[in-house]
Coordinates of C-alpha atoms in Angstrom, one line a residue:
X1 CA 124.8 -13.6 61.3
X2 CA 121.1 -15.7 60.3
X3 CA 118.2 -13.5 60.0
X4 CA 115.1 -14.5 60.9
X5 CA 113.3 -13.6 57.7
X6 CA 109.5 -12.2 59.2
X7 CA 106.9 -13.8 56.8
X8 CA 104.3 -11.6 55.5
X9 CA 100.5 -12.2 54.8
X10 CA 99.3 -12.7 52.0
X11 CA 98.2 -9.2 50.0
X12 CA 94.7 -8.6 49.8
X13 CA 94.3 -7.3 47.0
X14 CA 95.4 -9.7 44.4
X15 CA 94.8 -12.9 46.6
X16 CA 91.3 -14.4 47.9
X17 CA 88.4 -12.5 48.0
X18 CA 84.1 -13.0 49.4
X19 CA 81.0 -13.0 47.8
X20 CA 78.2 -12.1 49.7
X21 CA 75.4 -14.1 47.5
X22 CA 71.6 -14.1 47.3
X23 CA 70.3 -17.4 46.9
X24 CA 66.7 -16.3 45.9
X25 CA 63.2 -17.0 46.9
X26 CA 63.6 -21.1 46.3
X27 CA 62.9 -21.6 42.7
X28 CA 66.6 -22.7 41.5
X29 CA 65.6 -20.8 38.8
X30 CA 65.2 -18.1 40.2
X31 CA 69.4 -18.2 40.5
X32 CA 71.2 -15.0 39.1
X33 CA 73.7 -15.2 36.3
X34 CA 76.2 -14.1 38.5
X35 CA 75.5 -16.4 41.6
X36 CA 75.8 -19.8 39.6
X37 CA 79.2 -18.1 38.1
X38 CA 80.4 -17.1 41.2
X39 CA 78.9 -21.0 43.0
X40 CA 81.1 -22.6 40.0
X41 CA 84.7 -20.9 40.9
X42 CA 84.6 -21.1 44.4
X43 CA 87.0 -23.0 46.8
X44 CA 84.6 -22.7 49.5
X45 CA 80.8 -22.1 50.2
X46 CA 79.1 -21.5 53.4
X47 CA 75.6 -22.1 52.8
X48 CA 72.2 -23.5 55.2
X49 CA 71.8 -26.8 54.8
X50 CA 67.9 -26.2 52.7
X51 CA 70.4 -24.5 50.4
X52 CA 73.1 -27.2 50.2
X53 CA 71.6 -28.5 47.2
X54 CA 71.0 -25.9 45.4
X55 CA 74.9 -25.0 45.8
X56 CA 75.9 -28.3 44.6
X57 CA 74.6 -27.8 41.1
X58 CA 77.3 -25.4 40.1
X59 CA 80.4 -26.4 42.6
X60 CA 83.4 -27.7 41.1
X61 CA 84.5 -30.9 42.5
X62 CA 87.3 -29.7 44.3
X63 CA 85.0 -26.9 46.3
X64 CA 84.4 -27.4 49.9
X65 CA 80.9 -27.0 51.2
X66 CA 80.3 -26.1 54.9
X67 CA 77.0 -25.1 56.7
X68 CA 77.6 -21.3 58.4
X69 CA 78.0 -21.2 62.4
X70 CA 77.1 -17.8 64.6
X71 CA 78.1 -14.3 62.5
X72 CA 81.3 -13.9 64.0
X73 CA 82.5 -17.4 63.0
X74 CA 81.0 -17.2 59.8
X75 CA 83.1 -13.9 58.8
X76 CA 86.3 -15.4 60.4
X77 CA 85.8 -18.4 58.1
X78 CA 85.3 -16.2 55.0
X79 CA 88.0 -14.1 56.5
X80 CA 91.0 -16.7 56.1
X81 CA 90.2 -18.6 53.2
X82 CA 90.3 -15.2 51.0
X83 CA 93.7 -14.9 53.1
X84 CA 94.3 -18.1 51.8
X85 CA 93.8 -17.4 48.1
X86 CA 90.5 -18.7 47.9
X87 CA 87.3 -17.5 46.7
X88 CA 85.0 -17.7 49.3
X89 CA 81.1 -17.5 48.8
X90 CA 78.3 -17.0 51.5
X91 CA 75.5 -18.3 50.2
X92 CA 71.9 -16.4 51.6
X93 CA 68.3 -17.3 50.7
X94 CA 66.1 -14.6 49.7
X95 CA 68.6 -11.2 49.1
X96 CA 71.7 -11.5 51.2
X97 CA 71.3 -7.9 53.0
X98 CA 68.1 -8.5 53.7
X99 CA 69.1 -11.6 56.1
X100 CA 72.0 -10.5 57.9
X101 CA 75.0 -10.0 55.4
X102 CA 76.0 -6.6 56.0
X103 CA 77.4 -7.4 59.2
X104 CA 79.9 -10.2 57.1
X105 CA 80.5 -7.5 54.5
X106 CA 81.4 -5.3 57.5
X107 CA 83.9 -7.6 58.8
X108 CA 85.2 -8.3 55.5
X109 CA 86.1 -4.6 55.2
X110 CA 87.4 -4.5 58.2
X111 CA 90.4 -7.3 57.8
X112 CA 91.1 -5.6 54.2
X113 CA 89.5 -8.5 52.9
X114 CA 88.0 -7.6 49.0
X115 CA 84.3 -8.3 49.1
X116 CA 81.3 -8.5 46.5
X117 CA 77.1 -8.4 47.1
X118 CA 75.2 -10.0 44.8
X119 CA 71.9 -9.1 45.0
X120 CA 68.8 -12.2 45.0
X121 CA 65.6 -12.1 44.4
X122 CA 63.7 -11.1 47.8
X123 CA 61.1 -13.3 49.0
X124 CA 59.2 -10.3 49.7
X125 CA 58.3 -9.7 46.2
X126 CA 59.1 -13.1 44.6
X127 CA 56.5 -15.2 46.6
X128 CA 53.5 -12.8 45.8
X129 CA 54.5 -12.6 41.9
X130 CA 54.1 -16.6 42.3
X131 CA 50.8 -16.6 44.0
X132 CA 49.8 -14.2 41.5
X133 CA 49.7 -11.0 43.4
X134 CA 50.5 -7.7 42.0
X135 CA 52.2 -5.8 44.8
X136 CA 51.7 -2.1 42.5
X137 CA 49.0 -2.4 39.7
X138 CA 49.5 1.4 39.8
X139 CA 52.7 3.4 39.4
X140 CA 52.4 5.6 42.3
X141 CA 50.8 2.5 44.7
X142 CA 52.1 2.2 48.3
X143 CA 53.4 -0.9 49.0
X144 CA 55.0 -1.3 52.7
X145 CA 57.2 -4.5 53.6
X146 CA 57.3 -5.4 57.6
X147 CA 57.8 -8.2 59.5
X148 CA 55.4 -10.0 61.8
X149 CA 57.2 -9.0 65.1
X150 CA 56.2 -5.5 64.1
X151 CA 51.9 -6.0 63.3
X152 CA 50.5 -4.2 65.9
X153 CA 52.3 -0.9 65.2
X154 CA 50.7 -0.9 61.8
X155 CA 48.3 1.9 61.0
X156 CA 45.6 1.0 58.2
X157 CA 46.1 2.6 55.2
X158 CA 45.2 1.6 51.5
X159 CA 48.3 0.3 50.8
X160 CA 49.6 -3.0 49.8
X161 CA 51.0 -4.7 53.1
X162 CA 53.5 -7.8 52.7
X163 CA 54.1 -9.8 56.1
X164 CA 57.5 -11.7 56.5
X165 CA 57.4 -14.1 59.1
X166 CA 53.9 -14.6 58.8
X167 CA 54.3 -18.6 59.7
X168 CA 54.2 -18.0 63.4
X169 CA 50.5 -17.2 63.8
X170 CA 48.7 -16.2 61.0
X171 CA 45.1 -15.7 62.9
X172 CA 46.8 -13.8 65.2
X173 CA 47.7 -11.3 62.5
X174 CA 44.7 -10.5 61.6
X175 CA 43.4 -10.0 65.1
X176 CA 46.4 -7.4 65.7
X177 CA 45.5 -5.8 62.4
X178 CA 41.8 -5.2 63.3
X179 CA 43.0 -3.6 66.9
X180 CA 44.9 -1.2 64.6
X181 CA 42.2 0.3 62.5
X182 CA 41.8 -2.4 59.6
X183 CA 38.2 -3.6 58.5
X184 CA 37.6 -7.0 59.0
X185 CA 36.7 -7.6 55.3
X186 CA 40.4 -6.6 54.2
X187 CA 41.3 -9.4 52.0
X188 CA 44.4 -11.7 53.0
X189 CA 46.3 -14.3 51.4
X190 CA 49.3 -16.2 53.0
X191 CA 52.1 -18.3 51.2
X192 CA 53.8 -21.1 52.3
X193 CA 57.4 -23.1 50.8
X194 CA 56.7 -19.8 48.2
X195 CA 58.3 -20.4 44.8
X196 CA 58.8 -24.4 45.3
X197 CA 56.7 -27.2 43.9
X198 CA 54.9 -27.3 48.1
X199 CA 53.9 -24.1 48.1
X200 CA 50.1 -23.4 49.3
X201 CA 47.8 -20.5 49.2
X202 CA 45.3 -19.6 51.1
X203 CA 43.3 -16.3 50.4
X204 CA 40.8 -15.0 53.2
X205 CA 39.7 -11.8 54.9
X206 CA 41.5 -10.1 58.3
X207 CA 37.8 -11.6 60.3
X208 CA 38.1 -15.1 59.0
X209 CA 42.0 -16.2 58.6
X210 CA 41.1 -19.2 61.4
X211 CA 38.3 -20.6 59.7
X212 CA 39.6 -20.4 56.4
X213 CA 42.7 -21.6 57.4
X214 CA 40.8 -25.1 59.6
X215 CA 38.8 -25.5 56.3
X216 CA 41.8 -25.3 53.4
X217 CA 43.3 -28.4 56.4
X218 CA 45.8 -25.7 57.8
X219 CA 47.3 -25.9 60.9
X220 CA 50.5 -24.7 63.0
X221 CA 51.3 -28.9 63.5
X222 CA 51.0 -29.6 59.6
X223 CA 52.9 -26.5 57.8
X224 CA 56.5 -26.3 57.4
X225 CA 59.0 -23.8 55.6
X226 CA 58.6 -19.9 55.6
X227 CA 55.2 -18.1 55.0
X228 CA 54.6 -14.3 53.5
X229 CA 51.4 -12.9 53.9
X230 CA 49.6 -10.1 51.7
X231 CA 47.1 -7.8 53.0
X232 CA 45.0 -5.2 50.9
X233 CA 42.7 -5.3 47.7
X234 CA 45.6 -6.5 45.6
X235 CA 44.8 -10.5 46.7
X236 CA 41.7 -10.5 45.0
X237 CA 43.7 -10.4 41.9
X238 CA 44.7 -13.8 42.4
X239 CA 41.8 -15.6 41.5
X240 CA 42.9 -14.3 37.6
X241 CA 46.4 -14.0 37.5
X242 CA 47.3 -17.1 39.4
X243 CA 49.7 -19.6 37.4
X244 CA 52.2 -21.2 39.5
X245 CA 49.8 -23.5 41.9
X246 CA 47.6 -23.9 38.7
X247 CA 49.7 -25.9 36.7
X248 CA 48.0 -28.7 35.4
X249 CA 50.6 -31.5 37.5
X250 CA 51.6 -29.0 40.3
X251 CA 52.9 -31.0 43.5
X252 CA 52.4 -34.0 42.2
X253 CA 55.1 -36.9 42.7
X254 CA 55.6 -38.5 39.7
X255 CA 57.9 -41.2 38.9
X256 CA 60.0 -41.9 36.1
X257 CA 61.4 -45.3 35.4
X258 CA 64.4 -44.9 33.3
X259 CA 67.7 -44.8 33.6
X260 CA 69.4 -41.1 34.4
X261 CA 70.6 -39.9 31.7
X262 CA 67.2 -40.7 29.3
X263 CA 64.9 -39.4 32.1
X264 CA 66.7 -35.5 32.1
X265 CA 64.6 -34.2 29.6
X266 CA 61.5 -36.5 30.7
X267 CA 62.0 -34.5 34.1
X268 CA 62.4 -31.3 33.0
X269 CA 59.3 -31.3 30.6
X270 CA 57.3 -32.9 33.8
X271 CA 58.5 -30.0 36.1
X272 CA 57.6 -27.6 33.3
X273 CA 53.9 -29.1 34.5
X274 CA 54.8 -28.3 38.0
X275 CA 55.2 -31.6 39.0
X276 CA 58.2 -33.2 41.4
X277 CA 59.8 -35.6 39.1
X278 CA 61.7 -38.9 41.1
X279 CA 64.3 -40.9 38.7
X280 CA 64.1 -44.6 39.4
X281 CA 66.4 -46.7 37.3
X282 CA 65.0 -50.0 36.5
X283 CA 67.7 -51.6 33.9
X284 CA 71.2 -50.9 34.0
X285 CA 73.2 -50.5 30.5
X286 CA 76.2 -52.6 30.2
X287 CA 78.6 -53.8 28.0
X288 CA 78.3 -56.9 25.8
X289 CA 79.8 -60.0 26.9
X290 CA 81.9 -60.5 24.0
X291 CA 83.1 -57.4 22.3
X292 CA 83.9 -59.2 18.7
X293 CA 80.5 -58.7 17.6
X294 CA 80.9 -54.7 17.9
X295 CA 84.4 -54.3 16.6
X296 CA 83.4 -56.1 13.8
X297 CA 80.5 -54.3 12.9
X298 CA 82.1 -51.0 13.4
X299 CA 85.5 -51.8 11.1
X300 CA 82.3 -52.4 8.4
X301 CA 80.9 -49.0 8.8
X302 CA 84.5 -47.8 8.1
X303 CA 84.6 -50.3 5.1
X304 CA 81.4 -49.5 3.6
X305 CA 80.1 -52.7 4.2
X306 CA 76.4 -51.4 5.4
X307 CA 73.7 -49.3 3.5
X308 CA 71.8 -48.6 6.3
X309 CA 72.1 -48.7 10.5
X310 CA 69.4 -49.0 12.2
X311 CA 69.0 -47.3 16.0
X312 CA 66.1 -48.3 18.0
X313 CA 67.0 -46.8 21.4
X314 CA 69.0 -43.9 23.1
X315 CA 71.4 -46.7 24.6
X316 CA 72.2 -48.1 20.7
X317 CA 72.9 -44.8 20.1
X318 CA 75.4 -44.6 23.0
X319 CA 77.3 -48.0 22.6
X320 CA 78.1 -47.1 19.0
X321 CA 79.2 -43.7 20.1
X322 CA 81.7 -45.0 22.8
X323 CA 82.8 -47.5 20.0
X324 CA 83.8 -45.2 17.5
X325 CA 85.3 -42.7 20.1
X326 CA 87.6 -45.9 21.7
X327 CA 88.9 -45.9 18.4
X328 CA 89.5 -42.1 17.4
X329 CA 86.6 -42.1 15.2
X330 CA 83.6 -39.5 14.9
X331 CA 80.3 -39.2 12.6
X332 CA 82.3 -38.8 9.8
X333 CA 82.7 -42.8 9.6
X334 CA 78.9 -42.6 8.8
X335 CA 79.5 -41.0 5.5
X336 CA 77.6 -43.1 2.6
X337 CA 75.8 -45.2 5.1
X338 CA 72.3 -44.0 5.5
X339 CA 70.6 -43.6 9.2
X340 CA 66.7 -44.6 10.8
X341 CA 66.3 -44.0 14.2
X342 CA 63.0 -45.5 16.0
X343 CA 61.8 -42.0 17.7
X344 CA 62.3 -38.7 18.6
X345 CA 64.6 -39.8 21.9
X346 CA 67.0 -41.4 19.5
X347 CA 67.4 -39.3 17.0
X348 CA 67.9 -36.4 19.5
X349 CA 70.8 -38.8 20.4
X350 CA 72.0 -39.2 17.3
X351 CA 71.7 -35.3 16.2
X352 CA 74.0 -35.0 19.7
X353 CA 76.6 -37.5 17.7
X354 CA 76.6 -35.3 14.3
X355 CA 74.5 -37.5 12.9
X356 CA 70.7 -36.4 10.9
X357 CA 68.7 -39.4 10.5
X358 CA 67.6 -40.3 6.6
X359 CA 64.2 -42.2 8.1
X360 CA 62.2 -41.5 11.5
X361 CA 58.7 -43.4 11.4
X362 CA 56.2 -40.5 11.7
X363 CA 53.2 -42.1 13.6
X364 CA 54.1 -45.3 15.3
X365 CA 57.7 -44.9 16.6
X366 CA 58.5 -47.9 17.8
X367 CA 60.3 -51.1 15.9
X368 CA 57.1 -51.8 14.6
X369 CA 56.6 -48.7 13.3
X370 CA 59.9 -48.2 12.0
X371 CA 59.7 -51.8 10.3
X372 CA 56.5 -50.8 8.5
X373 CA 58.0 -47.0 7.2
X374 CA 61.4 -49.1 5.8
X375 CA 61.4 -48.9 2.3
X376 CA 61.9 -52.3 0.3
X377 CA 65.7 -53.5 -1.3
X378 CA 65.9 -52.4 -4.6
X379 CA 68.8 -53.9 -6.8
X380 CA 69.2 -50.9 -9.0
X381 CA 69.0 -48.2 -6.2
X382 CA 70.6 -49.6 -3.2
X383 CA 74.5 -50.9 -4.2
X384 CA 74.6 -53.0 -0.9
X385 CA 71.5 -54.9 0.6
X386 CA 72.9 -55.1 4.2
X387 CA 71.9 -53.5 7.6
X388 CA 73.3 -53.1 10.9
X389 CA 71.1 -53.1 13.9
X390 CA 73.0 -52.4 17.3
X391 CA 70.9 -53.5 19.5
X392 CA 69.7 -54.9 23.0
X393 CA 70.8 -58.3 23.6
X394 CA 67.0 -58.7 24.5
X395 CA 65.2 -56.9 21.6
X396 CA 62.4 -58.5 19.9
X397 CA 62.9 -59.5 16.5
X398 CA 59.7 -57.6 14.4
X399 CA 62.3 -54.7 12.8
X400 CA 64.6 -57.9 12.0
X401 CA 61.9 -60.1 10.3
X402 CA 60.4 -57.4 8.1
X403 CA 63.5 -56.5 6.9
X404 CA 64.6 -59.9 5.7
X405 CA 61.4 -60.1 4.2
X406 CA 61.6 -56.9 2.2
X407 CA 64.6 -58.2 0.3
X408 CA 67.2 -56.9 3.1
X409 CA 70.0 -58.8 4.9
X410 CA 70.4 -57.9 8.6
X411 CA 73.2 -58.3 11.0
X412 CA 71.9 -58.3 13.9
X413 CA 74.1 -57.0 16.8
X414 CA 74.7 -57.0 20.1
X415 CA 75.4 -53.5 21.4
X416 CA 74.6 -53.7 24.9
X417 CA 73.0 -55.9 27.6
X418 CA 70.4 -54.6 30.0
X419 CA 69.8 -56.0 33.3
X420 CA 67.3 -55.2 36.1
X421 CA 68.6 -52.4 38.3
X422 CA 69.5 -52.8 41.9
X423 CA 65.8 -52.1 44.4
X424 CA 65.5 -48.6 45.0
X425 CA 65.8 -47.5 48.5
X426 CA 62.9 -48.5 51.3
X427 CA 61.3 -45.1 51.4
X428 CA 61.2 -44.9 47.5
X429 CA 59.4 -48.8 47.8
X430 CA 56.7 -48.0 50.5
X431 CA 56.0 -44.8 48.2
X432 CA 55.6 -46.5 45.6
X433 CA 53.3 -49.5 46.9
X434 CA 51.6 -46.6 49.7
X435 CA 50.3 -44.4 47.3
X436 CA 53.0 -41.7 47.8
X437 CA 53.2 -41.1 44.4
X438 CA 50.7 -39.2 42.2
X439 CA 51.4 -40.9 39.1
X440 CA 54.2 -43.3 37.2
X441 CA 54.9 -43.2 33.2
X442 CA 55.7 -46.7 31.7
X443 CA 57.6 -46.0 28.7
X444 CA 58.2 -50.0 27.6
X445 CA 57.0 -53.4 28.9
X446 CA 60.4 -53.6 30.8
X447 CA 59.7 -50.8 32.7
X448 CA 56.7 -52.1 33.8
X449 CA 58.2 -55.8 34.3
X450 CA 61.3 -54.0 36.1
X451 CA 59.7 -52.0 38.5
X452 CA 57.1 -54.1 39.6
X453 CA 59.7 -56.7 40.5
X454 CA 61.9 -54.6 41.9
X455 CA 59.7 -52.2 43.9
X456 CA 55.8 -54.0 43.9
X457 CA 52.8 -52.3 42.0
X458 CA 51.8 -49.4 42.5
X459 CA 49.0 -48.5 44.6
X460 CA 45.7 -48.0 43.2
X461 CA 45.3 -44.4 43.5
X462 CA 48.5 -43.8 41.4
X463 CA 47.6 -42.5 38.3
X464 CA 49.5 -44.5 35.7
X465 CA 50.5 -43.3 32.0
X466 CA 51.9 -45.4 29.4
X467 CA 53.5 -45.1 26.2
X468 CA 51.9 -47.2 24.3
X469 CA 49.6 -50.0 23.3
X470 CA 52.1 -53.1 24.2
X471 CA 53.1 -51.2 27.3
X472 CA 49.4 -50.9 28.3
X473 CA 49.0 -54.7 27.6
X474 CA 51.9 -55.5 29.8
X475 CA 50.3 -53.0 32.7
X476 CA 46.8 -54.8 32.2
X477 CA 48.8 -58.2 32.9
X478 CA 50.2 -56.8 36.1
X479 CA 46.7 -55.9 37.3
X480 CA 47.5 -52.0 36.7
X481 CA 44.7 -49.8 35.4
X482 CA 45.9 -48.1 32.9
X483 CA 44.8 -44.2 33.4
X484 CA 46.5 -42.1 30.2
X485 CA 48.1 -43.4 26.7
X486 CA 50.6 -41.4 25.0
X487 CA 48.6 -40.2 21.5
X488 CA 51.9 -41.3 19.9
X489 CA 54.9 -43.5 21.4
X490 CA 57.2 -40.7 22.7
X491 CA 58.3 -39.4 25.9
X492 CA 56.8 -35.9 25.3
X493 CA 53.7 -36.8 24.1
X494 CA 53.0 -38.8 27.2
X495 CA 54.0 -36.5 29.8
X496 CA 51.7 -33.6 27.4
X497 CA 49.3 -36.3 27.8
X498 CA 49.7 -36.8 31.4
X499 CA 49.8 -32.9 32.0
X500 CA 46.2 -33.0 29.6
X501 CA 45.0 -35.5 32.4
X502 CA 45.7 -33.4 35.6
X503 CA 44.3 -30.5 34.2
X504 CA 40.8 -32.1 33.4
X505 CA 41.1 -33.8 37.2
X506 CA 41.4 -30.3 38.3
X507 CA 39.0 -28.4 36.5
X508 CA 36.1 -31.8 37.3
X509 CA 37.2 -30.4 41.4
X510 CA 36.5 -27.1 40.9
X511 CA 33.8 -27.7 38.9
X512 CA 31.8 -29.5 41.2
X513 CA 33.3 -27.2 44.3
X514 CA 35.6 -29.3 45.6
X515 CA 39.5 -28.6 46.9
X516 CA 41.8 -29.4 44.0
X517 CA 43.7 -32.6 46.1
X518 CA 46.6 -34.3 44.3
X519 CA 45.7 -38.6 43.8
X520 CA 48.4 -39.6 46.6
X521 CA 46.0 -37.1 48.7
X522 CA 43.2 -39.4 48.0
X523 CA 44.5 -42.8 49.3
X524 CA 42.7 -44.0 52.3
X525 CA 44.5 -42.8 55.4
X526 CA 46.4 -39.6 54.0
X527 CA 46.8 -37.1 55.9
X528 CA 46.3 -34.0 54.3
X529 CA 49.3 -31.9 54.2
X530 CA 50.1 -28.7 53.1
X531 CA 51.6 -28.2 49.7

C-alpha cells in the first residue's frame, strides 16, 4: 500500500529568520554595526525606496531588494522567506518601533517566525544634535517628544519640546502653541532633510515663524523631505554649537573629473567638507594595443635588468600590478629595483601593491618635479644605468629627457592608453554648462581638455579649482577663470584648498549680513531652494 508521505514546514527555529532594522536619521553614517552586518547577509530586504540606496551599499549580489506594501503584506513577505530559509531584513528610517515595526514583530511572533530589533538612531534626537541643539544641557532637564497632530494639547512648560512632523505647517505651530499658554518670544528652530548634505535651519520665535520662514526663502511649494522642530531656550544654543550646516563646502555640488576608482578618496575628503561630491569620468583606462612592450619590460624586472621604475600615475601603478598578477607574480619581483612615484596618489597605490617608494618629489609632484628631485647616474654607485617608465601612451616626455640627460638610459613604456570617456548623461551636461554645480577640480590639462569637450564649460558662477600651474594655463586657454590653486599638486591639498575657499566666501556673507547662498545659488535665474 503507497503512502502519501504529508510534507512538513520548515522548523522555525533553525531555518530563516527577520530583522526588524533602524535605518537611522539619513546620514549613512549614522548606520549601526549591526545593521550593515545584518544588510550584508540578507536574502531579502524590504526597504522605502529613499532608503534603497542606502541598502545597496552592503547587499550581496545575490540579495533581493523590494520596496514594502500595506503592514499586513509586508509581514506575510517577511513571513515566508524566513519559512523559506532566508534572512529577511525590514529596513525602517529613523528607529524601527518608532515607525510602525512592532506590529511586523507581532506578526512575526505570531507565525513562530524568529525575529530581531535593531535599534537606529531616532530622528528625534539625531536631527537636533546636527543642528546643534542640546536637547538636556542639564541632567535632570525635561525634554518631551510629540508629534504635530498632537500641538494644541500641549501645555507650556520649561521644557525642551521636539515636534515630529513639523513639515505640514510650521506657522501654524506656533499659533496653536501660543493658544496653549506659550509666550510668543519662545525661541523655535525647525529642520529640514536633517542629517543629509540639504538640510536647512531656520531658528525664530513662536510670534514670527511666517516671517522668518518668507525671509530665509521658505515655503510649503519649495521644501521637501521630513522636518523636526525644537521649541524652548535650548535653540539659542545653536548659534555656538552649530557644525554640520557650517562646514566650510556644505551643499555644495562639486564635480570631480576622474575616473572611479581615483576619485574615492577625492570624494570622501570633499564630503568630509560637507560638500555632494558627483564622479564624472573623463578618460577611460585601457589596455595597450600591443602587449609586447609590457611583457617585456616586466620579464626585465624579474631579470634585474632595471635600477629604477618610475610611476607617474595611479593608472601606471595599476597596469603593472595586473601584469605581474597575470603572471603569478607579487612585490617581491621588485626586490633590488629601486621605486619613485610622482605623488602622494601613486605612492598610496603602490604602498596598496607592497611596495614603499625609495623617491617621492617633496614640493612639485608632478614629472617635472620628480625629474628635477632624480638623482644623477653614477658609475660607481648604480651597477645598471637603466629605467623603466610605464606610462601613458600620451605622456609628455620632460621626466624622459632629464633623465637621459643625467647619464640615465630610459625605456620608455607603454602601460596603458587613455581615451576620452563616453558624454555623461544630459542632466549631468545642462548642470554643468547651467550653473548647477558649485564648483569643479581640474586635477591635469586632460581633465580640463576632456570635460570641456565632452560636457561644454562650465558656467561662470562655478567656482573652479585646479591642481596646478599647467592645469591653470590649460583652464585660462578654455576661457575658465581660474578661482583656487592647489598650494602643492595633490588631490588633498586642492580639495583643503577648496574647503579654505568656501569658508572665507562664507564668513565675507556673514560678515557683511548677508545669507550664506551656495555659487550655483548665485546664477542668474536660480531659484532659491531649500537646502
Amino acid at each position: 500500500m503507497n503512502v502519501k508521505e504529508v510534507e512538513q514546514p520548515p522548523d522555525p527555529g533553525t531555518g530563516g529568520w527577520v530583522a526588524l532594522v533602524g535605518a537611522g536619521p539619513g546620514d549613512g553614517g549614522l548606520l549601526t554595526v549591526r545593521a550593515a552586518e545584518l544588510l550584508g547577509q540578507a536574502g531579502l530586504v524590504v526597504a522605502a525606496a529613499h532608503l534603497a540606496d542606502l541598502a545597496r551599499r552592503y547587499l550581496s549580489p545575490a540579495a533581493q531588494l523590494t520596496e514594502p506594501g500595506d503592514a499586513a503584506a509586508t509581514a506575510e513577505t517577511l513571513v515566508q522567506a524566513a519559512r523559506d530559509g532566508q534572512l529577511a531584513v525590514r529596513l525602517f528610517g529613523g528607529d524601527p518601533l518608532l515607525n510602525g515595526a512592532a506590529a511586523e514583530a507581532a506578526a512575526c511572533a505570531e507565525a513562530g517566525v524568529r525575529f530581531e530589533i535593531v535599534p537606529g538612531v531616532p530622528l528625534a534626537t539625531a536631527v537636533p544634535a546636527y543642528a546643534g541643539i542640546p536637547l538636556a544641557s542639564e541632567p535632570n532637564a525635561e525634554l518631551r517628544v510629540i508629534h504635530a497632530a498632537e500641538i494644541s494639547r500641549v501645555a507650556y512648560s520649561p521644557a525642551t519640546l521636539v515636534v515630529l512632523g513639523a513639515d505640514a505647517g510650521p506657522a501654524e505651530l506656533g499659533k496653536m502653541l501660543i493658544a496653549a499658554g506659550w509666550p510668543e518670544a519662545t525661541p523655535f528652530a525647525i529642520t529640514w532633510d536633517g542629517t543629509t548634505s540639504t538640510q536647512q535651519t531656520v531658528t525664530s520665535t513662536l510670534g514670527r515663524i511666517g516671517p522668518d520662514l518668507k525671509a530665509a526663502g521658505v515655503s510649503l511649494a519649495n521644501t521637501r523631505g521630513p522636518a523636526i522642530a525644537v521649541v524652548g531656550e535650548a535653540v539659542n544654543m545653536r548659534g555656538t554649537l552649530s557644525w554640520f550646516e557650517t562646514k566650510p563646502l556644505f551643499g555644495w555640488r562639486v564635480l570631480v573629473p576622474r575616473t572611479k576608482e581615483q576619485a574615492a578618496v577625492v570624494s570622501q575628503r570633499l564630503r568630509e567638507y560637507g560638500a555632494v561630491p558627483e564622479e564624472v569620468p573623463t578618460i577611460a583606462v585601457e589596455p595597450p594595443r600591443t602587449p609586447q612592450q609590457m611583457e617585456r619590460a616586466v620579464k626585465g624586472l624579474v631579470t634585474g635588468r632595471y635600477q629604477w621604475v618610475a610611476f607617474t600615475s595611479v593608472n601606471a601603478v595599476r597596469a603593472v600590478r595586473e601584469r605581474f598578477e597575470e603572471y603569478g607574480l607579487d612585490a617581491r619581483a621588485f626586490a633590488g629595483v629601486k621605486v619613485a612615484a610622482v605623488g602622494e596618489q601613486t605612492s598610496r597605490a603602490l604602498l596598496d601593491f607592497g611596495i614603499r617608494p625609495d623617491l617621492v618629489p617633496d614640493q612639485d609632484q608632478s614629472a617635472e618635479g620628480l625629474a628635477a628631485a632624480w638623482p644623477p647616474y653614477d658609475d660607481v654607485l648604480d651597477p645598471i644605468n637603466r629605467v623603466l617608465l610605464p606610462r601613458a601612451d600620451i605622456a609628455t616626455e620632460t621626466l624622459l629627457a632629464r633623465l637621459i640627460d643625467i647619464g640615465w638610459e630610459a625605456e620608455d613604456v607603454t602601460a596603458y592608453r587613455t581615451v576620452r570617456a563616453a558624454p555623461p548623461p544630459a542632466p549631468i551636461r545642462e548642470a554643468i554648462k547651467g550653473g548647477g554645480f558649485d564648483a569643479v577640480l581640474f586635477t591635469s590639462s586632460s581633465t580640463v581638455r576632456n570635460l570641456v569637450g565632452i560636457a561644454g564649460k562650465p558656467h561662470a558662477v562655478t567656482v573652479i579649482g585646479v591642481i596646478g600651474p599647467q592645469t591653470a594655463k590649460t583652464a585660462a586657454e578654455f576661457g575658465l577663470r581660474v578661482d583656487v590653486t592647489a598650494p602643492r599638486p595633490s588631490m588633498t591639498a586642492l580639495v583643503d584648498a577648496m574647503a579654505e575657499h568656501g569658508a572665507a566666501l562664507r564668513a565675507a556673507a556673514e560678515e557683511a549680513g548677508e545669507p550664506v547662498r551656495r555659487p550655483s545659488e548665485r546664477r542668474r535665474g536660480a531659484r532659491r531652494r531649500l537646502r
